[in-house]
Amino acid sequence: MIRFPCHCSYRFELPDDMAGGLMQCPKCGRLNDVPTLSDLPHIADDGTFEISQPPSSDAEQRLPELKRIYSSDKIDEQTGEEKDLRPTEADYARIGQDDAASAGSPVPGPAPSPIRPKYDPETGERVREIQVQQAEEDRPDIPMARPAPLGYATALQRHHVPIRRVFFELFTPINLAVMFFVFMAHMSFMILIIIAFCLWATLGLHGSIINIFLTVLLLAHYGNTIIETGPDGRDELPRPLRDLNFSEDIWHPFTRMFLALLICFGPALLIIRWMPAPASLIPAMMAAAMGMLLFPAVTLTSLAGGTYLNFRPDRLVEIMRITGGRYVAAVALWAPAILLNAWVLFGYDTIGATLAMNYPWTGWINEWSVLFPMLSLAVFFAHWAAWHTGLLYRQEHERFGWVMQRYVRRPLRPRIVPPPVRPGP
């Protein structure tokens, strides 16, 4: 039981589990703090706490110091300067000294420690000091540890690949795997084209339909390559058709790549279609050469320009001017890539017709020893050109001068209110 008196001499008798709580006196109505079991021996008969030692004799001497600390004045009366309440060296020297010892009263037992122990507020463990030894002059310099290179994150975030290293990066295992998969897709579709020509007479299935489907998938893959290495900032070839999302991974990149091919090489095809054969050769070659010159700029604008307003000729020429010699290298890479892929796709139809329907050989273009090396070069040059084009965007797209690339808020113009018209007399 906890027994303690109130200030009005009323005595409480409470159970031990109410220690540290509050209890209202039924006699005088005063709220009393229920003492803990360790505080019971120090409670006097009138309800006050007994102090084991009397107040220090220097309490009156501290009044000026307390007034200086707690007064609202910011100027010290003695020095006339602004108060500086930060602890001084003498204050730090008195840390840990017992009050009774400093007052002159003897304290039994061992001498107090000059520094009181400190404890961690979270764990309660004692904080022990670390002894720091001063370095000797004749001691040799301690070698500093060097940061170890971390290689576990290279698969997630690789180093930036400059344009001059794209050729060597294509021979890394992951990029070779992507190109090998595209090569095997070519082989699979070539077998389907041969089977389609064999069934042409019975089912009416033409191999060109499969060839068109292969062209759609290839254009989508090369468009994804430009987007991944350009706007997305990746330093490796993407997976073929990425996540097989029809809108984002197939239709969108295919339509943009097809639009670029149509803009650049459509005039040459129209010249061949509507002009006689001998007279159309030179104009068609000139139109195709002009289209090849514009193809990297048109492809970048189609895939990453955001709006058809950026197809304006002066903006396309600006891309060519900003990229300079790197643009010439892009044209030099796209030229063999487009020619070799067109050669390979045309060779599929001729091989299928030759093997399935006994068509006469059209020449050395149908030979396997020629078609397979051309197919390998076509796949390699197409990926090289697409990666190079993506890096052109990545390095210089902020200087292209494209419109509608970001939203710039315009301040509202003040509204002009016409003065009211007063009615006439």
Coordinates of C-alpha atoms in Angstrom, one line a residue:
M1 CA 0.0 0.0 0.0
I2 CA 1.1 3.6 -0.7
R3 CA 0.3 5.9 2.2
F4 CA 1.0 9.6 2.0
P5 CA -0.6 12.8 3.4
C6 CA -2.2 15.7 1.5
H7 CA -1.4 19.3 2.3
C8 CA -4.7 19.4 4.2
S9 CA -3.5 16.5 6.4
Y10 CA -5.9 14.0 4.7
R11 CA -4.0 10.7 4.4
F12 CA -4.3 8.5 1.3
E13 CA -4.1 4.8 1.2
L14 CA -3.7 3.5 -2.4
P15 CA -2.6 0.2 -4.0
D16 CA 0.9 0.0 -5.4
D17 CA -0.3 -0.1 -9.1
M18 CA -1.4 3.6 -8.8
A19 CA 2.2 4.8 -8.2
G20 CA 3.1 7.8 -10.3
G21 CA -0.6 8.7 -11.1
L22 CA -2.9 11.5 -9.9
M23 CA -5.4 11.5 -7.1
Q24 CA -7.9 14.2 -6.1
C25 CA -8.2 14.9 -2.4
P26 CA -11.8 14.3 -1.3
K27 CA -11.3 16.9 1.5
C28 CA -9.8 19.9 -0.2
G29 CA -10.1 18.9 -3.9
R30 CA -6.4 19.3 -4.6
L31 CA -4.8 17.1 -7.2
N32 CA -1.9 15.2 -5.7
D33 CA 0.9 13.3 -7.4
V34 CA 0.9 9.7 -6.1
P35 CA 4.5 9.1 -5.1
T36 CA 6.4 6.1 -6.3
L37 CA 7.7 3.5 -3.8
S38 CA 11.2 5.0 -3.9
D39 CA 9.8 8.5 -3.0
L40 CA 7.7 7.4 0.1
P41 CA 10.7 7.7 2.6
H42 CA 11.2 11.3 1.5
I43 CA 7.7 12.6 2.1
A44 CA 7.1 14.7 5.2
D45 CA 4.0 14.6 7.4
D46 CA 2.6 17.8 5.7
G47 CA 2.8 16.2 2.2
T48 CA 6.0 17.9 1.1
F49 CA 9.2 16.3 -0.1
E50 CA 12.1 16.3 2.3
I51 CA 15.4 17.6 1.0
S52 CA 18.4 15.5 2.2
Q53 CA 20.8 18.5 2.1
P54 CA 20.1 22.2 2.6
P55 CA 20.4 24.5 -0.3
S56 CA 23.8 25.6 -1.3
S57 CA 25.2 28.6 0.6
D58 CA 26.2 30.3 -2.7
A59 CA 22.5 30.6 -3.9
E60 CA 22.5 34.3 -3.2
Q61 CA 25.7 34.7 -5.1
R62 CA 24.2 33.2 -8.2
L63 CA 21.3 35.6 -8.3
P64 CA 23.2 38.1 -10.5
E65 CA 24.2 35.3 -12.9
L66 CA 20.6 34.0 -13.1
K67 CA 19.3 37.5 -13.7
R68 CA 21.8 37.9 -16.5
I69 CA 20.7 34.6 -18.1
Y70 CA 17.0 34.8 -17.7
S71 CA 16.3 38.5 -18.1
S72 CA 14.8 39.8 -21.3
D73 CA 17.6 42.4 -21.9
K74 CA 20.0 41.6 -24.7
I75 CA 22.7 44.0 -23.5
D76 CA 25.0 43.1 -20.6
E77 CA 24.8 45.7 -17.9
Q78 CA 28.4 45.2 -16.8
T79 CA 30.2 45.2 -20.2
G80 CA 27.7 47.1 -22.3
E81 CA 27.9 44.6 -25.1
E82 CA 25.5 42.0 -26.4
K83 CA 25.0 39.0 -24.2
D84 CA 26.9 35.9 -25.1
L85 CA 25.4 33.0 -23.2
R86 CA 27.5 30.3 -24.8
P87 CA 29.5 28.2 -22.3
T88 CA 33.1 29.3 -21.7
E89 CA 36.2 27.2 -21.1
A90 CA 35.6 27.5 -17.3
D91 CA 32.1 26.1 -17.7
Y92 CA 33.5 23.1 -19.6
A93 CA 36.1 22.6 -16.9
R94 CA 33.4 22.4 -14.2
I95 CA 31.5 19.7 -16.0
G96 CA 31.1 16.6 -13.7
Q97 CA 32.1 18.2 -10.5
D98 CA 29.9 17.6 -7.6
D99 CA 28.0 20.7 -6.2
A100 CA 28.8 19.8 -2.6
A101 CA 32.5 19.4 -3.3
S102 CA 32.6 22.7 -5.1
A103 CA 30.9 24.4 -2.1
G104 CA 33.6 23.1 0.2
S105 CA 31.6 20.4 2.1
P106 CA 33.4 17.1 2.3
V107 CA 31.9 14.2 0.5
P108 CA 32.5 10.7 1.8
G109 CA 33.6 7.9 -0.5
P110 CA 35.8 8.0 -3.6
A111 CA 36.5 11.2 -5.4
P112 CA 33.9 12.1 -8.1
S113 CA 34.8 11.4 -11.7
P114 CA 35.7 14.6 -13.6
I115 CA 33.4 13.4 -16.4
R116 CA 30.0 11.9 -15.8
P117 CA 29.2 8.8 -17.8
K118 CA 26.8 9.2 -20.8
Y119 CA 24.3 6.8 -22.0
D120 CA 22.6 6.2 -25.4
P121 CA 19.0 7.5 -25.1
E122 CA 17.7 4.7 -27.4
T123 CA 19.6 1.6 -26.2
G124 CA 20.5 2.6 -22.7
E125 CA 24.1 1.5 -23.2
R126 CA 27.0 3.5 -21.8
V127 CA 28.8 5.5 -24.3
R128 CA 32.5 4.8 -23.9
E129 CA 35.2 7.2 -25.0
I130 CA 37.6 6.4 -27.8
Q131 CA 41.1 7.0 -26.9
V132 CA 42.8 8.9 -29.7
Q133 CA 46.6 8.6 -29.8
Q134 CA 48.5 11.5 -31.2
A135 CA 50.6 10.6 -34.2
E136 CA 54.3 10.6 -33.7
E137 CA 56.5 12.6 -36.1
D138 CA 58.7 9.7 -37.0
R139 CA 55.8 7.4 -37.8
P140 CA 55.5 6.7 -41.6
D141 CA 52.4 7.8 -43.4
I142 CA 49.5 5.5 -43.2
P143 CA 48.4 4.3 -46.7
M144 CA 44.9 5.4 -47.5
A145 CA 42.4 2.8 -48.8
R146 CA 41.2 3.3 -52.4
P147 CA 37.6 2.9 -53.4
A148 CA 36.9 -0.5 -54.8
P149 CA 35.2 -0.7 -58.2
L150 CA 31.7 -1.9 -58.0
G151 CA 30.6 -4.2 -60.8
Y152 CA 27.3 -5.6 -59.6
A153 CA 25.2 -2.8 -61.2
T154 CA 26.8 -2.8 -64.7
A155 CA 23.8 -4.8 -66.0
L156 CA 21.4 -2.2 -64.9
Q157 CA 23.3 1.0 -65.6
R158 CA 26.2 0.8 -68.0
H159 CA 28.6 3.5 -69.0
H160 CA 27.7 6.0 -71.7
V161 CA 28.8 4.7 -75.1
P162 CA 30.3 7.3 -77.4
I163 CA 29.5 7.1 -81.1
R164 CA 33.0 6.0 -82.0
R165 CA 32.6 2.8 -79.9
V166 CA 29.2 1.6 -81.2
F167 CA 31.0 -0.7 -83.7
F168 CA 32.8 -2.5 -80.8
E169 CA 29.8 -2.5 -78.5
L170 CA 27.8 -4.5 -81.1
F171 CA 30.2 -7.4 -80.5
T172 CA 29.3 -7.7 -76.8
P173 CA 27.3 -10.9 -75.9
I174 CA 24.0 -9.3 -75.3
N175 CA 24.0 -7.3 -78.5
L176 CA 25.2 -10.4 -80.5
A177 CA 22.3 -12.3 -79.0
V178 CA 19.8 -9.7 -80.3
M179 CA 21.3 -9.7 -83.8
F180 CA 21.4 -13.5 -83.9
F181 CA 17.7 -13.6 -83.0
V182 CA 16.9 -11.2 -85.8
F183 CA 19.0 -13.4 -88.2
M184 CA 17.1 -16.5 -87.2
A185 CA 13.8 -14.6 -87.7
H186 CA 15.0 -14.0 -91.2
M187 CA 15.7 -17.7 -91.7
S188 CA 12.3 -18.7 -90.3
F189 CA 10.4 -16.3 -92.5
M190 CA 12.3 -17.5 -95.6
I191 CA 11.2 -21.0 -94.9
L192 CA 7.6 -19.9 -94.5
I193 CA 7.9 -18.0 -97.8
I194 CA 9.1 -21.1 -99.6
I195 CA 6.2 -23.1 -98.1
A196 CA 3.7 -20.3 -99.1
F197 CA 4.9 -20.5 -102.7
C198 CA 4.5 -24.3 -102.7
L199 CA 0.9 -23.8 -101.5
W200 CA 0.1 -20.9 -103.9
A201 CA -1.5 -23.1 -106.5
T202 CA -3.8 -24.9 -104.0
L203 CA -4.6 -22.4 -101.3
G204 CA -3.8 -19.1 -103.1
L205 CA -1.3 -18.1 -100.3
H206 CA 1.4 -15.8 -101.8
G207 CA 4.8 -15.6 -100.2
S208 CA 4.8 -11.8 -100.5
I209 CA 2.2 -11.6 -97.7
I210 CA 4.7 -13.2 -95.3
N211 CA 7.5 -11.0 -96.7
I212 CA 5.4 -7.9 -95.9
F213 CA 4.7 -9.1 -92.4
L214 CA 8.5 -9.6 -91.9
T215 CA 9.1 -6.1 -93.1
V216 CA 6.7 -4.7 -90.6
L217 CA 8.4 -6.5 -87.7
L218 CA 11.8 -5.5 -88.9
L219 CA 10.9 -1.8 -89.2
A220 CA 9.3 -1.9 -85.7
H221 CA 12.5 -3.4 -84.2
Y222 CA 14.8 -0.9 -85.8
G223 CA 12.5 1.9 -84.7
N224 CA 12.6 0.5 -81.1
T225 CA 16.4 0.5 -81.4
I226 CA 16.5 4.2 -82.2
I227 CA 14.1 5.0 -79.4
E228 CA 15.9 2.9 -76.8
T229 CA 19.4 4.2 -77.6
G230 CA 18.2 7.8 -78.2
P231 CA 15.3 9.2 -76.1
D232 CA 15.4 6.4 -73.5
G233 CA 19.1 6.6 -73.0
R234 CA 20.0 2.9 -73.0
D235 CA 23.5 1.7 -74.0
E236 CA 22.6 -1.7 -75.6
L237 CA 20.3 -3.1 -78.2
P238 CA 16.7 -3.7 -77.1
R239 CA 15.0 -7.0 -77.1
P240 CA 13.3 -7.8 -80.4
L241 CA 9.9 -6.1 -80.3
R242 CA 10.5 -5.4 -76.6
D243 CA 7.3 -6.4 -74.6
L244 CA 5.2 -7.3 -77.7
N245 CA 2.8 -4.5 -76.9
F246 CA 1.0 -3.9 -80.2
S247 CA 0.6 -0.2 -79.9
E248 CA 3.9 0.8 -78.2
D249 CA 6.3 -1.8 -79.5
I250 CA 5.0 -2.7 -83.0
W251 CA 2.5 -0.2 -84.5
H252 CA 3.9 3.1 -83.3
P253 CA 7.6 2.4 -84.3
F254 CA 6.6 0.8 -87.6
T255 CA 4.4 3.6 -88.7
R256 CA 7.1 6.2 -87.9
M257 CA 9.8 4.2 -89.8
F258 CA 7.5 3.6 -92.7
L259 CA 6.6 7.3 -92.8
A260 CA 10.3 8.2 -92.9
L261 CA 10.9 5.7 -95.8
L262 CA 7.8 7.0 -97.7
I263 CA 8.9 10.7 -97.4
C264 CA 12.5 10.0 -98.4
F265 CA 12.1 7.3 -101.1
G266 CA 8.5 7.8 -102.2
P267 CA 9.3 10.3 -104.9
A268 CA 11.9 7.9 -106.4
L269 CA 9.2 5.1 -106.6
L270 CA 6.7 7.5 -108.2
I271 CA 9.2 8.4 -110.9
I272 CA 9.9 4.8 -111.7
R273 CA 6.2 4.0 -111.7
W274 CA 5.0 6.9 -113.9
M275 CA 7.9 7.5 -116.3
P276 CA 9.2 5.3 -119.0
A277 CA 12.1 3.0 -118.1
P278 CA 15.0 4.6 -119.9
A279 CA 14.1 8.2 -119.0
S280 CA 13.3 7.5 -115.4
L281 CA 16.7 6.0 -114.4
I282 CA 18.6 9.2 -113.8
P283 CA 15.7 11.2 -112.1
A284 CA 14.9 8.2 -109.8
M285 CA 18.6 7.9 -108.8
M286 CA 18.8 11.6 -108.0
A287 CA 15.6 11.4 -105.9
A288 CA 16.8 8.3 -104.1
A289 CA 20.2 10.0 -103.3
M290 CA 18.4 13.0 -102.0
G291 CA 16.1 10.8 -99.9
M292 CA 19.1 8.9 -98.5
L293 CA 20.7 12.2 -97.5
L294 CA 17.6 13.2 -95.6
F295 CA 16.7 9.8 -94.1
P296 CA 18.5 10.1 -90.7
A297 CA 17.0 13.5 -90.0
V298 CA 13.6 12.5 -91.2
T299 CA 13.7 9.3 -89.1
L300 CA 14.7 11.2 -86.0
T301 CA 12.0 13.7 -86.5
S302 CA 9.4 11.0 -87.1
L303 CA 10.3 8.9 -84.1
A304 CA 11.1 11.6 -81.5
G305 CA 10.0 15.0 -83.0
G306 CA 6.5 14.8 -81.4
T307 CA 4.7 16.8 -84.1
Y308 CA 4.6 16.9 -87.9
L309 CA 5.5 20.6 -87.8
N310 CA 9.1 19.6 -87.3
F311 CA 9.2 18.1 -90.8
R312 CA 9.7 21.6 -92.1
P313 CA 12.8 21.6 -94.5
D314 CA 14.7 24.3 -92.6
R315 CA 14.4 22.2 -89.3
L316 CA 15.6 19.1 -91.1
V317 CA 18.6 21.0 -92.5
E318 CA 19.3 22.4 -89.0
I319 CA 19.6 18.8 -87.7
M320 CA 22.1 18.1 -90.4
R321 CA 24.1 21.3 -89.7
I322 CA 24.2 20.7 -85.9
T323 CA 25.4 17.0 -86.1
G324 CA 27.9 17.8 -88.9
G325 CA 30.3 14.9 -89.6
R326 CA 28.4 12.5 -87.4
Y327 CA 25.4 13.0 -89.7
V328 CA 27.5 12.1 -92.7
A329 CA 28.5 8.9 -90.9
A330 CA 24.8 8.1 -90.3
V331 CA 24.1 8.5 -94.0
A332 CA 27.0 6.2 -94.8
L333 CA 25.7 3.6 -92.4
W334 CA 22.0 3.7 -93.5
A335 CA 22.9 3.5 -97.2
P336 CA 24.2 -0.1 -97.1
A337 CA 21.7 -1.1 -94.5
I338 CA 18.7 -0.1 -96.6
L339 CA 20.2 -1.5 -99.8
L340 CA 21.2 -4.9 -98.3
N341 CA 17.8 -5.3 -96.5
A342 CA 16.0 -4.6 -99.8
W343 CA 18.3 -7.1 -101.6
V344 CA 17.6 -9.8 -99.0
L345 CA 13.8 -9.3 -99.0
F346 CA 13.7 -9.4 -102.8
G347 CA 15.9 -12.5 -102.8
Y348 CA 13.4 -14.3 -100.5
D349 CA 10.7 -14.0 -103.2
T350 CA 12.9 -15.1 -106.0
I351 CA 14.3 -18.1 -104.1
G352 CA 10.8 -19.2 -103.1
A353 CA 9.5 -18.9 -106.6
T354 CA 12.6 -20.7 -108.0
L355 CA 12.5 -23.6 -105.6
A356 CA 8.7 -24.1 -105.4
M357 CA 7.5 -23.3 -108.9
N358 CA 10.5 -24.1 -111.1
Y359 CA 11.0 -20.5 -112.1
P360 CA 14.2 -19.8 -114.0
W361 CA 17.2 -18.6 -111.9
T362 CA 17.4 -14.9 -111.9
G363 CA 21.2 -14.9 -111.6
W364 CA 23.7 -15.0 -108.8
I365 CA 21.3 -13.2 -106.4
N366 CA 19.6 -16.5 -105.7
E367 CA 22.7 -18.3 -104.7
W368 CA 22.8 -19.3 -101.0
S369 CA 26.5 -18.5 -100.7
V370 CA 25.7 -14.9 -101.6
L371 CA 22.4 -14.4 -99.8
F372 CA 23.5 -15.5 -96.4
P373 CA 26.6 -13.2 -96.1
M374 CA 24.4 -10.4 -97.4
L375 CA 21.8 -11.2 -94.8
S376 CA 24.4 -11.1 -92.0
L377 CA 25.7 -7.7 -93.3
A378 CA 22.2 -6.4 -93.6
V379 CA 21.4 -7.2 -89.9
F380 CA 24.7 -5.8 -88.7
F381 CA 24.6 -2.5 -90.6
A382 CA 20.9 -1.9 -89.8
H383 CA 21.6 -2.2 -86.0
W384 CA 24.8 -0.1 -86.3
A385 CA 22.9 2.7 -88.2
A386 CA 20.0 2.6 -85.8
W387 CA 22.2 2.8 -82.7
H388 CA 24.3 5.6 -84.3
T389 CA 21.1 7.6 -85.1
G390 CA 19.8 7.2 -81.6
L391 CA 23.1 8.7 -80.2
L392 CA 22.7 11.7 -82.5
Y393 CA 19.4 12.5 -80.8
R394 CA 20.8 11.8 -77.4
Q395 CA 23.7 14.2 -77.8
E396 CA 22.2 17.1 -79.7
H397 CA 18.4 17.0 -79.4
E398 CA 18.3 20.1 -77.2
R399 CA 19.8 22.1 -80.1
F400 CA 17.5 20.8 -82.9
G401 CA 15.1 23.7 -82.5
W402 CA 12.0 21.5 -82.6
V403 CA 8.7 23.0 -81.6
M404 CA 6.2 21.8 -79.1
Q405 CA 8.8 19.9 -77.1
R406 CA 7.9 21.5 -73.7
Y407 CA 5.2 23.7 -72.3
V408 CA 6.2 27.3 -71.6
R409 CA 3.7 29.2 -69.6
R410 CA 2.8 32.6 -71.0
P411 CA 1.6 35.3 -68.7
L412 CA -2.0 36.4 -69.1
R413 CA -2.4 39.7 -71.0
P414 CA -4.3 42.4 -69.1
R415 CA -7.9 42.6 -70.2
I416 CA -8.8 45.9 -71.7
V417 CA -12.2 46.9 -70.7
P418 CA -13.8 49.6 -72.9
P419 CA -15.2 52.6 -71.0
P420 CA -18.9 52.6 -70.6
V421 CA -20.9 54.5 -73.2
R422 CA -22.9 57.2 -71.6
P423 CA -26.4 57.7 -73.0
G424 CA -26.9 60.9 -74.8
P425 CA -29.1 63.7 -73.6

